[in-house]
């Protein structure tokens, strides 16, 4: 593995990237506001599991396809954006139901997990991030091969990023509890979560 100084720089850089507000944090926040804490936790878990797909892709060079075939990147990005918008519209459409008693909410945490994993897998920017970030801290002279180093470093990155998502879930749950004293407030909280997803999907689709 790389030297101590390199590993320290890696951990600092990872923490900075992880706790800068980004799409995954907004997604976990939106899920929590719209569906409750349990769904938020399952959403964070789905993002975490989906992240390993990109770690593997970076370690074994699969993410290079996005640079070699730009239309593939654009297609995957648009599919992911459309999926986010669809999820957001579904939340807004059912905003009159209680936040913690919707068919898509805590009663079916597996659905929140699956949807979140799909969202993360369909995010080509995550793949490119891992491909660009991990090699900076890999050492060709180390005992472990580069792919093994990238798997280990990628796992650390994924765990740290997920810790930031969990912080967002906790804060969003606290906010929703403060605002959910009336049915009208509950509907607004749920609509807020759906609106965040729609806005996130539009941002992803229009981002160049």
mmCIF file of N, CA, C and O in Angstrom, residues 54-108:
data_model
loop_
_atom_site.group_PDB
_atom_site.id
_atom_site.type_symbol
_atom_site.label_atom_id
_atom_site.label_comp_id
_atom_site.label_asym_id
_atom_site.label_seq_id
_atom_site.Cartn_x
_atom_site.Cartn_y
_atom_site.Cartn_z
ATOM 1 N N UNK A 54 -19.187 0.844 -8.882
ATOM 2 C CA UNK A 54 -18.249 1.796 -9.468
ATOM 3 C C UNK A 54 -16.822 1.568 -8.977
ATOM 4 O O UNK A 54 -15.859 1.820 -9.716
ATOM 5 N N UNK A 55 -16.687 1.116 -7.739
ATOM 6 C CA UNK A 55 -15.349 0.773 -7.235
ATOM 7 C C UNK A 55 -14.755 -0.353 -8.075
ATOM 8 O O UNK A 55 -13.592 -0.292 -8.499
ATOM 9 N N UNK A 56 -15.551 -1.379 -8.313
ATOM 10 C CA UNK A 56 -15.086 -2.498 -9.134
ATOM 11 C C UNK A 56 -14.783 -2.044 -10.560
ATOM 12 O O UNK A 56 -13.793 -2.483 -11.162
ATOM 13 N N UNK A 57 -15.645 -1.175 -11.090
ATOM 14 C CA UNK A 57 -15.430 -0.687 -12.451
ATOM 15 C C UNK A 57 -14.126 0.083 -12.550
ATOM 16 O O UNK A 57 -13.376 -0.066 -13.524
ATOM 17 N N UNK A 58 -13.835 0.901 -11.537
ATOM 18 C CA UNK A 58 -12.583 1.667 -11.556
ATOM 19 C C UNK A 58 -11.378 0.739 -11.399
ATOM 20 O O UNK A 58 -10.366 0.897 -12.082
ATOM 21 N N UNK A 59 -11.491 -0.235 -10.503
ATOM 22 C CA UNK A 59 -10.368 -1.138 -10.243
ATOM 23 C C UNK A 59 -10.005 -1.973 -11.464
ATOM 24 O O UNK A 59 -8.828 -2.255 -11.707
ATOM 25 N N UNK A 60 -11.004 -2.352 -12.229
ATOM 26 C CA UNK A 60 -10.755 -3.233 -13.368
ATOM 27 C C UNK A 60 -10.854 -2.512 -14.714
ATOM 28 O O UNK A 60 -10.924 -3.153 -15.762
ATOM 29 N N UNK A 61 -10.908 -1.182 -14.672
ATOM 30 C CA UNK A 61 -10.823 -0.401 -15.895
ATOM 31 C C UNK A 61 -12.105 -0.265 -16.683
ATOM 32 O O UNK A 61 -12.099 0.308 -17.780
ATOM 33 N N UNK A 62 -13.219 -0.739 -16.152
ATOM 34 C CA UNK A 62 -14.460 -0.678 -16.922
ATOM 35 C C UNK A 62 -14.952 0.759 -17.102
ATOM 36 O O UNK A 62 -15.597 1.088 -18.097
ATOM 37 N N UNK A 63 -14.645 1.617 -16.117
ATOM 38 C CA UNK A 63 -15.103 3.002 -16.208
ATOM 39 C C UNK A 63 -14.464 3.729 -17.389
ATOM 40 O O UNK A 63 -14.965 4.767 -17.837
ATOM 41 N N UNK A 64 -13.358 3.190 -17.888
ATOM 42 C CA UNK A 64 -12.699 3.807 -19.045
ATOM 43 C C UNK A 64 -13.623 3.844 -20.257
ATOM 44 O O UNK A 64 -13.451 4.674 -21.161
ATOM 45 N N UNK A 65 -14.611 2.966 -20.288
ATOM 46 C CA UNK A 65 -15.564 2.945 -21.399
ATOM 47 C C UNK A 65 -16.277 4.283 -21.551
ATOM 48 O O UNK A 65 -16.601 4.702 -22.659
ATOM 49 N N UNK A 66 -16.553 4.947 -20.435
ATOM 50 C CA UNK A 66 -17.274 6.218 -20.498
ATOM 51 C C UNK A 66 -16.442 7.293 -21.192
ATOM 52 O O UNK A 66 -16.989 8.194 -21.830
ATOM 53 N N UNK A 67 -15.116 7.208 -21.070
ATOM 54 C CA UNK A 67 -14.264 8.169 -21.761
ATOM 55 C C UNK A 67 -14.079 7.790 -23.226
ATOM 56 O O UNK A 67 -14.008 8.657 -24.094
ATOM 57 N N UNK A 68 -14.006 6.494 -23.481
ATOM 58 C CA UNK A 68 -13.796 6.047 -24.854
ATOM 59 C C UNK A 68 -15.061 6.134 -25.692
ATOM 60 O O UNK A 68 -14.995 6.316 -26.910
ATOM 61 N N UNK A 69 -16.231 5.982 -25.039
ATOM 62 C CA UNK A 69 -17.513 6.016 -25.757
ATOM 63 C C UNK A 69 -18.413 7.064 -25.100
ATOM 64 O O UNK A 69 -19.285 6.748 -24.283
ATOM 65 N N UNK A 70 -18.232 8.351 -25.435
ATOM 66 C CA UNK A 70 -19.022 9.420 -24.813
ATOM 67 C C UNK A 70 -20.530 9.233 -24.904
ATOM 68 O O UNK A 70 -21.250 9.549 -23.944
ATOM 69 N N UNK A 71 -21.085 8.718 -26.029
ATOM 70 C CA UNK A 71 -22.540 8.526 -26.070
ATOM 71 C C UNK A 71 -23.051 7.589 -24.976
ATOM 72 O O UNK A 71 -24.179 7.747 -24.498
ATOM 73 N N UNK A 72 -22.222 6.626 -24.571
ATOM 74 C CA UNK A 72 -22.620 5.723 -23.503
ATOM 75 C C UNK A 72 -22.777 6.477 -22.192
ATOM 76 O O UNK A 72 -23.723 6.251 -21.434
ATOM 77 N N UNK A 73 -21.866 7.401 -21.945
ATOM 78 C CA UNK A 73 -21.939 8.235 -20.744
ATOM 79 C C UNK A 73 -23.218 9.067 -20.755
ATOM 80 O O UNK A 73 -23.952 9.134 -19.767
ATOM 81 N N UNK A 74 -23.476 9.714 -21.888
ATOM 82 C CA UNK A 74 -24.658 10.582 -21.996
ATOM 83 C C UNK A 74 -25.936 9.773 -21.829
ATOM 84 O O UNK A 74 -26.867 10.187 -21.119
ATOM 85 N N UNK A 75 -26.004 8.602 -22.456
ATOM 86 C CA UNK A 75 -27.204 7.770 -22.377
ATOM 87 C C UNK A 75 -27.473 7.339 -20.936
ATOM 88 O O UNK A 75 -28.606 7.425 -20.445
ATOM 89 N N UNK A 76 -26.434 6.895 -20.246
ATOM 90 C CA UNK A 76 -26.613 6.442 -18.867
ATOM 91 C C UNK A 76 -26.999 7.608 -17.961
ATOM 92 O O UNK A 76 -27.838 7.467 -17.063
ATOM 93 N N UNK A 77 -26.411 8.767 -18.211
ATOM 94 C CA UNK A 77 -26.736 9.948 -17.420
ATOM 95 C C UNK A 77 -28.199 10.336 -17.583
ATOM 96 O O UNK A 77 -28.904 10.630 -16.602
ATOM 97 N N UNK A 78 -28.709 10.317 -18.814
ATOM 98 C CA UNK A 78 -30.096 10.701 -19.074
ATOM 99 C C UNK A 78 -31.077 9.681 -18.492
ATOM 100 O O UNK A 78 -32.138 10.043 -17.987
ATOM 101 N N UNK A 79 -30.715 8.405 -18.557
ATOM 102 C CA UNK A 79 -31.568 7.375 -17.959
ATOM 103 C C UNK A 79 -31.652 7.582 -16.454
ATOM 104 O O UNK A 79 -32.734 7.521 -15.851
ATOM 105 N N UNK A 80 -30.519 7.838 -15.829
ATOM 106 C CA UNK A 80 -30.503 8.083 -14.388
ATOM 107 C C UNK A 80 -31.285 9.329 -14.018
ATOM 108 O O UNK A 80 -32.011 9.341 -13.015
ATOM 109 N N UNK A 81 -31.164 10.382 -14.812
ATOM 110 C CA UNK A 81 -31.896 11.616 -14.546
ATOM 111 C C UNK A 81 -33.401 11.397 -14.657
ATOM 112 O O UNK A 81 -34.179 11.875 -13.818
ATOM 113 N N UNK A 82 -33.810 10.678 -15.688
ATOM 114 C CA UNK A 82 -35.240 10.395 -15.865
ATOM 115 C C UNK A 82 -35.784 9.578 -14.703
ATOM 116 O O UNK A 82 -36.910 9.800 -14.233
ATOM 117 N N UNK A 83 -34.977 8.660 -14.205
ATOM 118 C CA UNK A 83 -35.405 7.825 -13.075
ATOM 119 C C UNK A 83 -35.576 8.673 -11.819
ATOM 120 O O UNK A 83 -36.550 8.509 -11.067
ATOM 121 N N UNK A 84 -34.662 9.599 -11.580
ATOM 122 C CA UNK A 84 -34.785 10.494 -10.431
ATOM 123 C C UNK A 84 -36.041 11.355 -10.524
ATOM 124 O O UNK A 84 -36.772 11.527 -9.539
ATOM 125 N N UNK A 85 -36.296 11.889 -11.702
ATOM 126 C CA UNK A 85 -37.479 12.730 -11.895
ATOM 127 C C UNK A 85 -38.748 11.916 -11.673
ATOM 128 O O UNK A 85 -39.701 12.374 -11.036
ATOM 129 N N UNK A 86 -38.764 10.713 -12.177
ATOM 130 C CA UNK A 86 -39.939 9.845 -11.988
ATOM 131 C C UNK A 86 -40.179 9.563 -10.516
ATOM 132 O O UNK A 86 -41.319 9.637 -10.036
ATOM 133 N N UNK A 87 -39.116 9.247 -9.768
ATOM 134 C CA UNK A 87 -39.269 9.002 -8.334
ATOM 135 C C UNK A 87 -39.802 10.240 -7.623
ATOM 136 O O UNK A 87 -40.676 10.151 -6.750
ATOM 137 N N UNK A 88 -39.266 11.411 -7.983
ATOM 138 C CA UNK A 88 -39.717 12.647 -7.361
ATOM 139 C C UNK A 88 -41.175 12.938 -7.640
ATOM 140 O O UNK A 88 -41.938 13.330 -6.744
ATOM 141 N N UNK A 89 -41.600 12.740 -8.875
ATOM 142 C CA UNK A 89 -42.998 12.978 -9.233
ATOM 143 C C UNK A 89 -43.925 12.009 -8.506
ATOM 144 O O UNK A 89 -45.042 12.377 -8.115
ATOM 145 N N UNK A 90 -43.467 10.771 -8.321
ATOM 146 C CA UNK A 90 -44.263 9.800 -7.569
ATOM 147 C C UNK A 90 -44.465 10.267 -6.127
ATOM 148 O O UNK A 90 -45.554 10.127 -5.558
ATOM 149 N N UNK A 91 -43.423 10.814 -5.530
ATOM 150 C CA UNK A 91 -43.534 11.311 -4.159
ATOM 151 C C UNK A 91 -44.488 12.497 -4.081
ATOM 152 O O UNK A 91 -45.308 12.603 -3.161
ATOM 153 N N UNK A 92 -44.373 13.410 -5.035
ATOM 154 C CA UNK A 92 -45.249 14.586 -5.033
ATOM 155 C C UNK A 92 -46.696 14.170 -5.248
ATOM 156 O O UNK A 92 -47.613 14.706 -4.621
ATOM 157 N N UNK A 93 -46.901 13.204 -6.115
ATOM 158 C CA UNK A 93 -48.267 12.763 -6.422
ATOM 159 C C UNK A 93 -48.958 12.180 -5.193
ATOM 160 O O UNK A 93 -50.178 12.317 -5.037
ATOM 161 N N UNK A 94 -48.206 11.541 -4.317
ATOM 162 C CA UNK A 94 -48.797 10.902 -3.138
ATOM 163 C C UNK A 94 -48.549 11.724 -1.874
ATOM 164 O O UNK A 94 -48.557 11.196 -0.771
ATOM 165 N N UNK A 95 -48.344 13.028 -2.011
ATOM 166 C CA UNK A 95 -47.965 13.858 -0.869
ATOM 167 C C UNK A 95 -49.054 13.980 0.182
ATOM 168 O O UNK A 95 -48.791 14.365 1.325
ATOM 169 N N UNK A 96 -50.315 13.671 -0.177
ATOM 170 C CA UNK A 96 -51.390 13.813 0.794
ATOM 171 C C UNK A 96 -51.457 12.660 1.785
ATOM 172 O O UNK A 96 -52.200 12.712 2.750
ATOM 173 N N UNK A 97 -50.663 11.588 1.510
ATOM 174 C CA UNK A 97 -50.604 10.480 2.465
ATOM 175 C C UNK A 97 -49.622 10.827 3.568
ATOM 176 O O UNK A 97 -48.745 11.661 3.404
ATOM 177 N N UNK A 98 -49.756 10.176 4.723
ATOM 178 C CA UNK A 98 -48.843 10.423 5.817
ATOM 179 C C UNK A 98 -47.437 9.964 5.436
ATOM 180 O O UNK A 98 -47.241 8.965 4.779
ATOM 181 N N UNK A 99 -46.418 10.714 5.850
ATOM 182 C CA UNK A 99 -45.044 10.460 5.442
ATOM 183 C C UNK A 99 -44.610 9.050 5.781
ATOM 184 O O UNK A 99 -43.949 8.377 5.011
ATOM 185 N N UNK A 100 -44.973 8.549 6.947
ATOM 186 C CA UNK A 100 -44.489 7.242 7.375
ATOM 187 C C UNK A 100 -45.494 6.130 7.155
ATOM 188 O O UNK A 100 -45.384 5.065 7.744
ATOM 189 N N UNK A 101 -46.499 6.384 6.301
ATOM 190 C CA UNK A 101 -47.491 5.336 6.094
ATOM 191 C C UNK A 101 -47.848 5.165 4.637
ATOM 192 O O UNK A 101 -48.939 4.786 4.296
ATOM 193 N N UNK A 102 -46.908 5.441 3.757
ATOM 194 C CA UNK A 102 -47.165 5.294 2.339
ATOM 195 C C UNK A 102 -46.746 3.919 1.875
ATOM 196 O O UNK A 102 -45.844 3.295 2.427
ATOM 197 N N UNK A 103 -47.350 3.405 0.788
ATOM 198 C CA UNK A 103 -46.946 2.107 0.273
ATOM 199 C C UNK A 103 -45.484 2.075 -0.127
ATOM 200 O O UNK A 103 -44.859 1.042 -0.137
ATOM 201 N N UNK A 104 -44.939 3.259 -0.513
ATOM 202 C CA UNK A 104 -43.554 3.286 -0.950
ATOM 203 C C UNK A 104 -42.618 3.601 0.201
ATOM 204 O O UNK A 104 -41.421 3.705 0.021
ATOM 205 N N UNK A 105 -43.123 3.796 1.401
ATOM 206 C CA UNK A 105 -42.312 4.250 2.504
ATOM 207 C C UNK A 105 -41.805 3.129 3.354
ATOM 208 O O UNK A 105 -41.335 2.107 2.906
ATOM 209 N N UNK A 106 -41.942 3.319 4.715
ATOM 210 C CA UNK A 106 -41.344 2.379 5.647
ATOM 211 C C UNK A 106 -41.938 0.980 5.538
ATOM 212 O O UNK A 106 -41.321 0.015 5.976
ATOM 213 N N UNK A 107 -43.162 0.864 4.989
ATOM 214 C CA UNK A 107 -43.765 -0.457 4.883
ATOM 215 C C UNK A 107 -43.049 -1.327 3.863
ATOM 216 O O UNK A 107 -43.248 -2.535 3.839
ATOM 217 N N UNK A 108 -42.231 -0.726 3.014
ATOM 218 C CA UNK A 108 -41.503 -1.497 2.004
ATOM 219 C C UNK A 108 -40.081 -0.961 1.886
ATOM 220 O O UNK A 108 -39.718 -0.353 0.880
#
